[in-house]
Coordinates of C-alpha atoms in Angstrom, one line a residue:
M144 CA 64.4 55.0 31.3
T145 CA 61.2 54.1 29.6
Q146 CA 60.0 50.6 30.6
F147 CA 57.4 48.6 28.7
I148 CA 55.1 46.0 30.0
N149 CA 55.0 42.8 28.1
R150 CA 52.1 41.9 25.8
R151 CA 49.0 40.7 27.5
T152 CA 48.5 37.1 28.6
I153 CA 45.0 35.7 28.5
L154 CA 44.3 32.9 30.9
K155 CA 41.5 30.7 29.7
T156 CA 39.3 29.4 32.4
G157 CA 36.3 27.1 32.5
A158 CA 34.1 30.2 32.3
G159 CA 33.1 29.6 28.6
L160 CA 34.4 30.9 25.3
G161 CA 35.8 34.4 25.5
A162 CA 35.8 34.5 29.2
G163 CA 39.5 35.0 29.6
L164 CA 40.8 36.7 32.7
V165 CA 43.6 39.2 32.0
T166 CA 46.5 38.2 34.1
G167 CA 49.4 39.9 32.4
A168 CA 49.6 43.5 31.1
L169 CA 48.3 44.8 27.8
G170 CA 51.4 46.1 26.1
M171 CA 51.5 49.7 27.0
P172 CA 54.4 51.8 28.4
A173 CA 53.7 51.7 32.1
L174 CA 56.1 54.2 33.6
A175 CA 56.3 56.5 30.6
Q176 CA 52.5 57.0 30.3
E177 CA 49.6 55.6 32.1
K178 CA 46.8 54.3 29.9
Q179 CA 43.4 55.4 30.8
L180 CA 39.9 54.3 29.7
T181 CA 36.7 56.2 30.3
F182 CA 33.5 54.2 30.8
A183 CA 30.2 56.0 30.8
V184 CA 27.3 54.4 32.7
W185 CA 24.1 55.1 34.6
G186 CA 22.9 53.0 37.5
G187 CA 21.8 52.7 41.1
D188 CA 24.1 52.2 44.0
S189 CA 24.4 48.5 43.6
E190 CA 25.1 48.6 39.9
V191 CA 27.7 51.3 40.3
A192 CA 29.3 49.3 43.1
G193 CA 29.4 46.3 40.7
Y194 CA 31.1 48.3 38.0
R195 CA 33.7 49.7 40.5
N196 CA 34.5 46.2 41.7
V197 CA 35.3 44.9 38.2
I198 CA 37.3 48.0 37.4
A199 CA 39.4 47.5 40.6
K200 CA 40.1 43.9 39.5
F201 CA 41.0 44.9 36.0
E202 CA 43.4 47.6 37.2
S203 CA 45.0 45.2 39.6
A204 CA 45.6 42.7 36.9
N205 CA 47.0 45.3 34.5
P206 CA 49.4 47.7 36.1
G207 CA 49.6 51.0 34.2
V208 CA 45.9 50.9 33.3
K209 CA 43.3 53.1 34.9
V210 CA 39.5 53.0 34.1
K211 CA 37.6 56.1 34.9
L212 CA 33.9 55.5 35.6
D213 CA 31.7 58.3 34.5
V214 CA 28.3 57.9 36.1
M215 CA 25.5 60.0 34.6
P216 CA 21.8 60.3 35.3
F217 CA 19.8 58.0 33.0
A218 CA 17.4 60.8 31.9
Q219 CA 20.3 62.6 30.3
F220 CA 22.6 59.7 29.5
Y221 CA 22.0 59.3 25.8
Q222 CA 21.9 63.0 25.1
Q223 CA 25.3 63.4 26.8
V224 CA 26.8 60.5 25.0
D225 CA 25.5 61.7 21.7
T226 CA 26.7 65.2 22.3
R227 CA 30.2 63.9 23.0
L228 CA 30.1 61.7 19.9
A229 CA 29.2 64.7 17.8
G230 CA 32.2 66.5 19.2
R231 CA 34.4 63.4 18.7
Q232 CA 35.1 63.3 22.5
A233 CA 33.0 60.3 23.5
P234 CA 34.1 57.9 26.3
D235 CA 36.0 54.8 25.3
L236 CA 33.2 52.6 26.5
F237 CA 29.5 53.2 27.2
R238 CA 26.6 51.3 28.6
V239 CA 23.7 51.0 26.2
T240 CA 20.3 49.3 26.3
Y241 CA 19.8 46.6 23.6
Q242 CA 17.0 48.7 22.1
Q243 CA 19.6 51.5 21.3
I244 CA 22.5 49.4 19.9
G245 CA 21.0 49.4 16.4
R246 CA 21.1 53.1 16.2
Y247 CA 24.7 53.3 17.4
A248 CA 25.7 50.6 14.9
N249 CA 23.9 52.2 12.1
N250 CA 25.7 55.6 12.8
K251 CA 29.0 53.8 13.2
A252 CA 29.3 55.4 16.7
A253 CA 30.0 52.0 18.2
I254 CA 32.8 50.0 16.6
D255 CA 32.7 46.5 15.1
L256 CA 34.3 44.2 17.7
T257 CA 34.9 41.2 15.4
Q258 CA 38.7 41.6 15.2
Y259 CA 38.9 41.6 19.0
L260 CA 36.9 38.4 19.6
E261 CA 37.9 34.8 19.5
K262 CA 36.2 32.5 17.1
D263 CA 32.7 31.4 18.3
F264 CA 32.9 34.0 21.1
G265 CA 29.1 34.5 20.8
K266 CA 28.3 30.9 21.6
G267 CA 29.0 31.7 25.3
F268 CA 25.9 33.9 25.5
T269 CA 22.2 33.1 25.3
P270 CA 21.0 33.4 21.7
A271 CA 18.5 36.2 22.2
V272 CA 21.1 38.6 23.7
W273 CA 23.8 37.7 21.3
S274 CA 21.5 38.4 18.4
A275 CA 20.7 41.7 20.2
V276 CA 24.2 43.1 19.9
N277 CA 24.7 41.9 16.4
V278 CA 23.5 44.2 13.6
K279 CA 23.5 42.6 10.2
G280 CA 25.7 39.8 11.6
T281 CA 28.3 42.1 13.2
P282 CA 28.8 42.5 16.9
Y283 CA 28.8 46.2 18.0
A284 CA 28.7 45.5 21.7
L285 CA 29.0 42.7 24.2
P286 CA 26.0 41.6 26.3
H287 CA 26.4 42.2 30.1
H288 CA 23.1 41.3 31.7
T289 CA 19.4 41.3 31.1
D290 CA 16.2 41.8 33.0
T291 CA 12.8 40.7 32.2
F292 CA 9.2 40.4 33.4
A293 CA 7.3 38.0 35.6
L294 CA 4.1 38.2 37.7
F295 CA 4.4 39.5 41.3
Y296 CA 1.4 38.5 43.5
N297 CA 0.1 39.3 47.0
E298 CA 0.0 35.8 48.5
E299 CA -2.6 36.6 51.1
L300 CA -5.1 38.0 48.6
L301 CA -4.7 35.1 46.2
E302 CA -5.2 32.6 49.0
K303 CA -8.3 34.5 50.0
A304 CA -9.7 34.1 46.5
N305 CA -8.6 30.5 46.4
I306 CA -6.2 31.1 43.5
A307 CA -3.2 28.7 43.1
V308 CA -0.2 30.1 41.3
P309 CA 1.7 28.2 38.6
S310 CA 4.9 26.4 39.7
S311 CA 6.5 26.0 36.3
L312 CA 6.6 27.6 32.9
D313 CA 4.5 24.7 31.5
E314 CA 1.8 25.5 34.1
A315 CA 1.7 29.2 33.4
W316 CA -1.8 30.6 33.3
T317 CA -3.4 31.2 29.9
W318 CA -4.6 34.6 29.0
A319 CA -8.1 33.5 29.7
A320 CA -7.2 32.0 33.1
F321 CA -5.3 35.1 34.0
I322 CA -8.3 37.3 33.3
D323 CA -10.6 34.9 35.1
N324 CA -8.4 35.1 38.2
A325 CA -8.2 38.9 37.9
K326 CA -12.0 39.0 38.0
K327 CA -12.1 36.7 41.1
L328 CA -9.8 39.1 42.8
K329 CA -11.9 42.1 41.8
T330 CA -15.0 40.3 43.2
Q331 CA -13.5 39.2 46.5
G332 CA -12.0 42.6 47.4
G333 CA -8.9 43.3 49.4
S334 CA -7.4 45.6 46.8
S335 CA -8.7 48.4 44.6
Y336 CA -7.7 46.6 41.4
P337 CA -6.6 43.1 40.5
F338 CA -3.4 44.0 38.7
A339 CA -1.3 46.5 36.8
M340 CA 1.4 46.4 34.1
S341 CA 4.7 48.3 34.4
W342 CA 5.1 49.9 30.9
Q343 CA 4.8 53.5 31.9
N344 CA 6.7 56.5 30.4
G345 CA 6.3 55.1 26.9
A346 CA 8.1 51.8 27.4
V347 CA 6.3 50.2 24.5
H348 CA 8.8 47.3 24.2
R349 CA 7.2 46.0 27.4
W350 CA 3.9 45.6 25.5
M351 CA 5.6 43.8 22.6
F352 CA 5.9 40.4 24.3
Y353 CA 2.1 40.1 24.4
L354 CA 2.0 40.5 20.7
Y355 CA 4.4 37.5 20.3
Q356 CA 2.5 35.5 22.9
H357 CA -0.5 35.8 20.6
G358 CA 1.4 34.8 17.5
G359 CA 1.8 38.3 16.1
R360 CA 4.6 40.5 15.1
L361 CA 5.2 44.2 14.6
L362 CA 7.4 43.7 11.6
S363 CA 7.7 41.1 8.8
E364 CA 10.3 38.3 9.0
D365 CA 12.8 40.4 7.1
L366 CA 11.9 43.6 9.0
T367 CA 10.9 45.5 5.9
A368 CA 7.1 45.9 6.4
S369 CA 4.6 46.3 9.3
R370 CA 2.4 43.4 10.4
I371 CA 0.5 45.1 13.2
T372 CA -2.8 45.2 11.3
E373 CA -3.0 41.5 11.0
K374 CA -5.5 39.6 13.1
A375 CA -3.0 38.8 15.9
G376 CA -2.0 42.4 16.2
I377 CA -5.5 43.8 16.4
E378 CA -6.5 41.1 18.9
T379 CA -3.5 41.8 21.1
I380 CA -4.3 45.5 21.2
A381 CA -8.0 44.7 22.0
W382 CA -7.0 42.3 24.8
T383 CA -4.7 44.8 26.6
Q384 CA -7.3 47.5 26.0
S385 CA -9.9 45.3 27.8
W386 CA -7.9 45.6 31.0
F387 CA -8.9 49.3 31.1
T388 CA -12.4 49.0 29.8
E389 CA -13.3 46.2 32.3
G390 CA -11.7 48.1 35.2
L391 CA -9.1 45.4 35.9
V392 CA -6.2 47.9 36.2
P393 CA -5.9 51.5 37.5
P394 CA -6.7 54.1 34.8
S395 CA -3.5 55.8 35.8
T396 CA -1.3 52.9 34.6
S397 CA -1.5 53.4 30.8
V398 CA 1.7 53.5 28.8
K399 CA 2.1 57.3 28.9
S400 CA 1.5 57.7 32.5
A401 CA 4.2 58.2 35.2
E402 CA 2.5 56.0 37.8
K403 CA 4.9 53.8 39.7
V404 CA 3.2 50.4 39.7
Q405 CA 5.6 49.0 42.4
N406 CA 4.2 51.6 44.8
L407 CA 0.6 50.4 44.1
F408 CA 1.6 46.8 44.7
A409 CA 3.5 47.6 47.9
N410 CA 0.6 49.6 49.4
G411 CA -2.1 47.1 48.5
T412 CA -3.8 49.0 45.7
I413 CA -3.3 46.1 43.3
A414 CA -3.1 42.4 44.1
M415 CA -0.7 41.5 41.2
M416 CA 1.8 43.4 39.1
L417 CA 3.6 42.6 35.9
N418 CA 7.1 44.0 36.5
G419 CA 10.8 43.3 36.4
N420 CA 13.3 41.5 38.6
W421 CA 15.0 44.8 39.6
Q422 CA 11.9 45.6 41.7
I423 CA 12.6 42.8 44.1
P424 CA 14.7 44.8 46.6
F425 CA 12.0 47.6 46.7
V426 CA 9.2 45.1 47.2
E427 CA 11.2 43.2 49.9
Q428 CA 11.7 46.4 51.8
Q429 CA 8.3 48.1 51.3
M430 CA 5.7 45.2 51.1
K431 CA 4.0 44.4 54.4
A432 CA 2.0 41.4 53.2
K433 CA 3.5 38.0 52.0
W434 CA 4.3 38.0 48.4
G435 CA 5.8 35.9 45.6
V436 CA 6.6 35.8 41.9
T437 CA 5.3 33.4 39.3
Y438 CA 5.4 33.1 35.5
L439 CA 3.8 35.4 33.0
P440 CA 0.5 34.5 31.5
R441 CA 0.8 32.9 28.1
D442 CA -1.3 32.5 25.0
V443 CA -0.4 30.4 21.9
A444 CA 3.2 30.8 23.1
M445 CA 5.2 32.1 26.0
A446 CA 7.3 35.2 25.3
D447 CA 9.0 37.8 27.4
D448 CA 10.6 41.1 27.2
L449 CA 14.3 41.9 26.4
G450 CA 15.7 44.2 29.1
G451 CA 19.1 44.9 30.4
T452 CA 22.2 46.4 28.8
C453 CA 25.3 45.7 26.9
V454 CA 28.6 47.7 26.6
A455 CA 30.0 49.2 23.4
V456 CA 33.4 50.7 22.4
S457 CA 33.0 54.1 20.9
R458 CA 34.6 55.2 17.6
D459 CA 36.5 57.9 19.5
S460 CA 38.5 55.5 21.6
K461 CA 42.2 56.0 21.1
T462 CA 42.9 52.5 22.5
P463 CA 40.1 50.3 21.1
E464 CA 42.0 47.0 21.7
L465 CA 42.4 47.9 25.4
A466 CA 38.8 48.9 25.6
A467 CA 37.7 45.6 24.0
E468 CA 39.8 43.7 26.5
F469 CA 38.1 45.5 29.4
V470 CA 34.6 44.8 28.1
K471 CA 35.5 41.1 27.6
F472 CA 36.8 41.1 31.2
L473 CA 33.6 42.7 32.4
V474 CA 31.4 40.0 30.8
N475 CA 33.4 36.9 31.7
E476 CA 31.7 34.3 33.9
E477 CA 33.2 35.2 37.2
N478 CA 32.6 38.9 36.9
M479 CA 29.2 38.6 35.4
R480 CA 28.1 36.2 38.2
S481 CA 29.3 38.7 40.8
F482 CA 27.7 41.7 39.1
V483 CA 24.2 40.3 38.6
N484 CA 24.1 39.0 42.1
T485 CA 25.1 42.4 43.5
A486 CA 22.7 44.3 41.3
Q487 CA 19.8 41.9 41.3
L488 CA 20.0 41.5 37.5
L489 CA 20.0 38.4 35.3
P490 CA 23.0 36.7 33.6
V491 CA 23.4 36.3 29.9
R492 CA 26.1 33.7 29.8
T493 CA 24.7 30.3 29.0
S494 CA 27.1 28.7 31.5
I495 CA 25.6 30.7 34.3
V496 CA 22.0 30.3 33.1
D497 CA 22.5 26.5 32.8
K498 CA 24.3 26.0 36.1
G499 CA 22.2 28.4 37.9
I500 CA 23.0 31.1 40.4
E501 CA 22.1 31.4 44.0
F502 CA 21.0 35.0 44.4
S503 CA 21.5 36.4 47.9
L504 CA 18.1 38.1 47.9
R505 CA 14.9 36.1 47.1
P506 CA 16.6 33.3 45.2
N507 CA 13.4 31.3 44.4
E508 CA 11.8 34.4 42.9
M509 CA 14.9 35.2 40.9
K510 CA 14.9 31.7 39.4
V511 CA 11.5 32.5 37.9
F512 CA 13.0 35.5 36.1
V513 CA 16.0 33.5 34.9
E514 CA 13.7 30.9 33.4
Q515 CA 11.6 33.6 31.7
T516 CA 14.8 34.9 29.9
K517 CA 14.8 31.6 27.9
T518 CA 11.5 32.7 26.3
I519 CA 12.6 35.9 24.7
P520 CA 11.8 35.6 20.9
E521 CA 14.8 36.4 18.6
H522 CA 12.5 38.1 16.1
L523 CA 11.3 40.4 18.9
V524 CA 15.0 41.2 19.6
S525 CA 15.6 42.0 15.9
T526 CA 12.6 44.3 16.0
V527 CA 13.5 46.3 19.1
I528 CA 17.2 46.8 18.0
H529 CA 16.0 48.1 14.6
P530 CA 17.7 51.4 13.8
N531 CA 14.2 53.0 13.6
W532 CA 12.9 51.6 16.9
G533 CA 13.5 55.0 18.6
R534 CA 11.1 56.5 16.0
F535 CA 8.6 53.6 16.1
N536 CA 8.3 53.8 19.9
P537 CA 6.8 57.3 20.5
K538 CA 4.0 56.8 17.9
M539 CA 3.2 53.4 19.3
A540 CA 3.0 54.9 22.8
D541 CA 0.6 57.6 21.6
E542 CA -1.7 55.2 19.8
L543 CA -1.8 52.6 22.5
D544 CA -2.5 55.3 25.1
L545 CA -5.5 56.5 23.0
A546 CA -6.8 52.9 22.9
F547 CA -6.4 52.4 26.6
T548 CA -7.6 55.7 27.9
S549 CA -9.8 57.3 25.2
G550 CA -11.6 54.3 23.5
Q551 CA -9.8 54.4 20.2
S552 CA -10.6 51.1 18.4
A553 CA -8.0 48.4 18.2
E554 CA -8.4 48.5 14.4
Q555 CA -7.8 52.2 14.2
T556 CA -4.8 51.9 16.6
A557 CA -3.2 49.2 14.5
E558 CA -3.8 51.2 11.2
N559 CA -2.2 54.4 12.7
I560 CA 0.8 52.5 14.0
Q561 CA 1.3 50.7 10.7
A562 CA 1.1 53.8 8.6
H563 CA 3.7 55.5 10.7
I564 CA 6.1 52.5 10.6
E565 CA 5.8 52.0 6.9
R566 CA 6.5 55.7 6.2
L567 CA 9.7 55.3 8.2
L568 CA 10.7 52.0 6.5
L569 CA 10.2 53.6 3.0
R570 CA 12.8 56.3 4.0
A571 CA 15.3 53.8 5.2

């Protein structure tokens, strides 16, 4: 005889709005037919282990539900998901970077989650990441974690150059102080170059936070026009170009190179690197010298990059309510805290950010990254989730690379980027 599990029961905990743990079942026929969700992700061993841990907890709390984790290589991930969407056979849930969510929302490939969320659900997340998953005010995914940049430094080389590092955001070096210190490091030796930036393989969104630090923007307030040719845009291009013309960074570390900056830092080629928190396990294992992490340099403002991923429910899911319950479970406070600690990533629930988290690896350095997440500008977020961002990015990478490696002027670089962006915006 067919038996049915009772409707779900949500236990509200002190984990914040929308952080309910599923303790009952979800209203599906348990013995007659098992309910299965498919969840497509990419990730390293620690990330995959974190996903599997949450899946096991969800299945245990919901007898009759199975979640199949489909792990794909990142290089082919979006191509595979897009191919499955075209054939209407996409996974129920899929991991997605914040920069891609605008495209999936615009194509209606990810579903509107509003009906599955409690009122004020979004208030449980930091404003920047919640705005990142909302397209025209509608949530098309839930934030899971973020990552961002800070400044790694070789402690021995900075001590040799008599350089003291900032101990708080308020004390962060200015752009001018950062360059002065870089020149000191170049003079005193010990490394081939003072620093390098991890924005390789066309990761232009990593360049964007300098534009905001200098008071500039790529797009207008309403995202309908380009602003890159304004004074702040040209000066930001010129400043980052000067790193290469003054020999402060390796020529091989421009935006279109494939150089692994973390290797250059670990082997002593560079004394400092601008890179993300996910590099801490690598540096901890490979770096022979003493090292640390401090805050990014700042100009008229502090700003940082939006990294990390969210999780969307695809339009092909036959059980969208169940899929939505799983992703809510994935991002509740308990599970988020466990995942980010395991994967060396950063939380996006305000409760965790405010209360803090004691990371098992390099907790003091990780605190710097957590503080930096508070400086991500919401307008930057709106820009990088723009549905056309994937078309802006390659042209920006081409033009910045010409500025950095071939001497193209900052003015010409800005004009070429703006012309491309405005052509795309006119078609929208």
